[in-house]
Amino acid sequence: MTLFDLKDGECATVQAFTGEMELQSRLVEMGILPGIKIRRIKTAPMNGPIELKVRGYHVSLRQDDACNILIQQ
Amino acid sequence: MKINTQKSWVALVGNPNSGKTAIFNLLTGLNQKVSNYPGVTVEKKIGTAHFNDGNQFNLLDLPGTYSLTPESMDERIVTEQVLHWIHGHEPPNTIISVVDATNLSRNLYLTTQLADLGIPVVVALNMMDMVKDEFSINLETLATDLGIAAIVPMSATEKWGQKELLDALQKSIAGETAENSFPIFLNDDIAKALYPLKEMFVEHLNYNERLANAQALRLVTRKSTLEIYNDLSANGMAKDESFMRTLRENRQAAVEALEDVGIKHRIMEATLRYEWLDSVLTTDRVHIDAKLTEMSYSEKVDKILTHKWAGPAIFVLLLYFIFQSIFTWATVPMDWIDRGVGWIGNQVLQLLSAGMLRDLLVEGVIAGVGAILIFLPQILILMFFMTILEDTGYMARVAFMMDRFMTRIGLHGRSVLPLMSGYACAIPGIMSTRTLDSWKERLITILILPLMSCSARLPVYALMIVAFIPAVQVFGFLNLQGLTLVAMYFLGTATAFILAKIFSIFIKVESKSSFVMELPPYRTPLWRSVLHQVFNRGKLFVVNAGKIILAISIVLWFLASFPKVEEVVVNENPIRTSYAGKIGHTIEPLIEPLGFDWKLGIGLITSFAAREVLVSTMATIYNVQSDVDDVVQLKDAMKSDLNPKTGLPLYTPLVALSLMVFFVFAAQCMATFAIVRNETNSWKWPLFMIVYMNGLAYGASFIVYQGGLALGFG
Ligand SMILES: Nc1nc2c(ncn2[C@@H]2O[C@H](COP(=O)(O)OP(=O)(O)O)[C@@H](O)[C@H]2O)c(=O)[nH]1
């Protein structure tokens, strides 16, 4: 499954990335790598971006990009 | 400001929101200069600070970045700077790597990259006041593992650790840099693939082992690093074309070798560094994973502030509150300034004998500058709110909440911030669009940004509203004056959004965009830091705008006072026959359909320099015109001015409305277009903006005035 399918409030482990390189390199530089545990906190108003908690900090990314992050619950 | 080569100098590098600004202010006090990086408009802050023994050193604040890979503009600057340093071009004596102690691994990622450079690194472990009992990491061991000079725990807000930081800096400058090996383990496959690149760096560029490994790793991971070397070689700092060719070929070979053994080379640097960091910071990782499901303070606050419905509602209310308070709170200090300027004018009148100099001083200089100073309270209040929203971390939430809407109109959640700073001034707003990675989104944001009503329009709105819009209550609780002001801001903003959508359909530029943005924890802003920024921006406004305004006031006074007529015809304005009058009369037919007379015509011309000049222009015109030896109240003068033909008031609420609408849209501030030229690197876009904005302004004013007349207003 992908991060897109994860429900708000649930935890998962990042498995791999698909899609554009720009997104991947940005994510890995911020420490979001395969093997890391994440929690999907919430979805922004108007069905906007997703808020994640990872490595003790919060980061947001778009739902389209969330489809490119493969996870395992 | 040139860096004094005699003095030691120190560079401040860190993640966004790690407290870099707070530490910079703490160390330098008020001894700082803000300028721009050559050719680009990213802010460059240099200050002087003192060691504990009193010796001075220079401190350079670099833009916040997560890594040394050049993705966005800000990061590119840091990366380029760093590359200049390692090629012997004015390297700092020490780097302070600012690390947020509540977010160790991600912050230390950048530190590991800095530690490879061969320049001493001191970590300022900031925000220690937020770390409670859970900190179980041995800092000395960590410093040794990283191969850096020291790690100093501190708190910029509670102001402790500063002395220790300074001591560590001085010690690291005096001491020898230990040449240590690359701390990160490279397995055989990777080491073999990187070997030729590493050797090139050692042999041709004199890098040490550690740096050579680090740069080889970066080069293979991110292709953009090649471009940076290309630029360096164009500057004659790296090697020639044949070196670049070999570098490119070796990189390609390394990439292929890694792909053959199934290593994901594109995320290789981050993977290796984080694996290493996580092994060094084992206790940290355990804590953090355990806290994944625990609700942090910020999460609780965000339950409300970014709530599906409450979030946007609160944001709108907050904006309304800000704009309403600009009007109510500012009245008292504005009154003081008004009276102060009047008093000074009167003093000069009494001190000097009648003559040209006195006229120039009172009618040109004092009246003109005074009319601008009076709006300083409003500008400062707006700046104050903007800075607080930014420093608390709320601005990032606004971007988060608005991204969906912004993408629909072809923009980006991060466009909200530049657009909102456009309410203060378009120029810093346009400059801050550099945080947008996608060129198309950035360009559109720049194009519509001047439609956000900036603080320079505020004087114009304020004058018109105070003079012509009655202060009555509507619906029982809303003040009509405040409502009119909000309407003007709304008109500009709504039009900006519609145009953004239109532009995004017609502008075809290839570019990708992503939205990976940190939502920093809510933090109490440092009042010192906030006031400092407000003060700096206020100063910028007064000094920059003041210069232009002073010059224009004098020119205008001249134009309005000459040629001197000997005999004044009764009931005839002397200014009518002056140079200014002639210019105003020439363009009067063009602006008459908008309800403007020749006096406003002069104002429109002078406001091309800066919008607020309209107010000082009117002040000058009326002061010259009224033969009374006193500084007149501009609004009363405008209100009581009669149309010589009809004998009715010259300026009606409808004219005021038409003028305000004109100012919402018109392209007037020259400085804005100079900045746009800079940022877009061509005259094409600023010219386009001037044409579309002025077209819009004329059309909208025409509709308002003629429509208003047809409906029987005015
Ligand atoms: N609690 C705490 N907050 C801090 C400290 N240093 C900075 N801050 C706050 O963190 C926020 C970001 O700081 P700033 O200096 O603007 O970060 P920059 O983006 O790195 O320049 C501001 O609200 C500061 O008041 C600190 O040592 N402790």
Tab-separated table of C-alpha atoms in Angstrom, chain A residues 11 20-31 33-39 41-51 53 55-62 65, chain B residues 66-67 69 71 75 103 105-106 109 222 266-267 270-271 274 278 285 288 291-294 299 302 306-308 312 400-401 403-404 407 412 512-513 515-519:
chain	number	residue	atom	x	y	z
A	11	CYS	CA	1.510	4.411	11.828
A	20	GLU	CA	10.076	11.553	-9.527
A	21	MET	CA	13.627	11.926	-8.296
A	22	GLU	CA	13.105	15.464	-7.005
A	23	LEU	CA	10.615	14.256	-4.448
A	24	GLN	CA	12.713	11.279	-3.408
A	25	SER	CA	15.875	13.230	-2.838
A	26	ARG	CA	14.029	15.880	-0.858
A	27	LEU	CA	12.448	13.222	1.336
A	28	VAL	CA	15.627	11.273	1.987
A	29	GLU	CA	17.560	14.413	2.833
A	30	MET	CA	14.978	15.093	5.505
A	31	GLY	CA	15.541	11.609	6.856
A	33	LEU	CA	14.173	6.747	4.204
A	34	PRO	CA	13.123	3.152	3.675
A	35	GLY	CA	12.839	1.549	7.117
A	36	ILE	CA	11.756	4.692	8.955
A	37	LYS	CA	8.571	4.710	11.019
A	38	ILE	CA	6.035	7.382	10.237
A	39	ARG	CA	2.619	8.397	11.455
A	41	ILE	CA	-1.294	12.881	11.523
A	42	LYS	CA	-3.985	14.531	9.448
A	43	THR	CA	-5.197	15.756	6.111
A	44	ALA	CA	-5.340	19.497	5.521
A	45	PRO	CA	-8.668	21.295	5.085
A	46	MET	CA	-10.329	21.021	1.663
A	47	ASN	CA	-8.742	17.592	1.257
A	48	GLY	CA	-5.329	19.206	0.982
A	49	PRO	CA	-1.825	17.936	1.797
A	50	ILE	CA	-1.005	15.286	4.368
A	51	GLU	CA	0.798	15.935	7.635
A	53	LYS	CA	5.263	12.792	11.876
A	55	ARG	CA	11.904	11.415	13.403
A	56	GLY	CA	10.066	13.510	15.972
A	57	TYR	CA	9.197	16.366	13.613
A	58	HIS	CA	6.258	17.197	11.390
A	59	VAL	CA	6.304	17.511	7.640
A	60	SER	CA	3.604	17.952	5.037
A	61	LEU	CA	3.367	16.636	1.510
A	62	ARG	CA	0.728	16.464	-1.198
A	65	ASP	CA	3.214	12.603	-3.817
B	66	TYR	CA	18.607	20.937	5.031
B	67	SER	CA	21.610	19.777	3.063
B	69	THR	CA	22.765	19.675	-2.316
B	71	GLU	CA	17.868	22.115	-5.017
B	75	GLU	CA	20.340	25.942	-0.900
B	103	ASN	CA	15.299	17.215	16.262
B	105	SER	CA	19.198	13.350	13.471
B	106	ARG	CA	17.747	15.588	10.783
B	109	TYR	CA	22.644	15.396	8.760
B	222	ARG	CA	23.035	14.318	-7.173
B	266	ARG	CA	20.285	8.478	-6.148
B	267	ILE	CA	19.478	8.166	-2.484
B	270	ALA	CA	21.309	10.266	2.508
B	271	THR	CA	20.982	6.544	3.132
B	274	TYR	CA	21.405	8.595	8.126
B	278	ASP	CA	21.151	6.425	13.547
B	285	ARG	CA	16.053	6.890	17.688
B	288	ILE	CA	11.693	9.225	18.870
B	291	LYS	CA	7.021	9.152	20.833
B	292	LEU	CA	5.448	8.623	17.412
B	293	THR	CA	2.001	8.050	18.844
B	294	GLU	CA	2.377	10.485	21.713
B	299	GLU	CA	-0.295	18.526	17.696
B	302	ASP	CA	-3.145	22.001	15.628
B	306	THR	CA	-5.500	23.334	11.301
B	307	HIS	CA	-8.897	21.764	11.898
B	308	LYS	CA	-10.935	21.106	8.752
B	312	PRO	CA	-9.520	28.289	7.759
B	400	PHE	CA	-0.457	23.724	4.698
B	401	MET	CA	-4.111	24.698	4.867
B	403	ASP	CA	-2.142	24.496	-0.551
B	404	ARG	CA	-5.173	22.789	-2.038
B	407	THR	CA	-2.836	24.608	-6.437
B	412	HIS	CA	1.593	26.619	-4.327
B	512	LYS	CA	7.750	20.371	-11.595
B	513	SER	CA	6.648	21.122	-8.109
B	515	PHE	CA	5.295	20.184	-1.516
B	516	VAL	CA	7.532	18.817	1.147
B	517	MET	CA	7.440	21.379	3.893
B	518	GLU	CA	8.303	21.215	7.551
B	519	LEU	CA	5.649	22.201	10.054
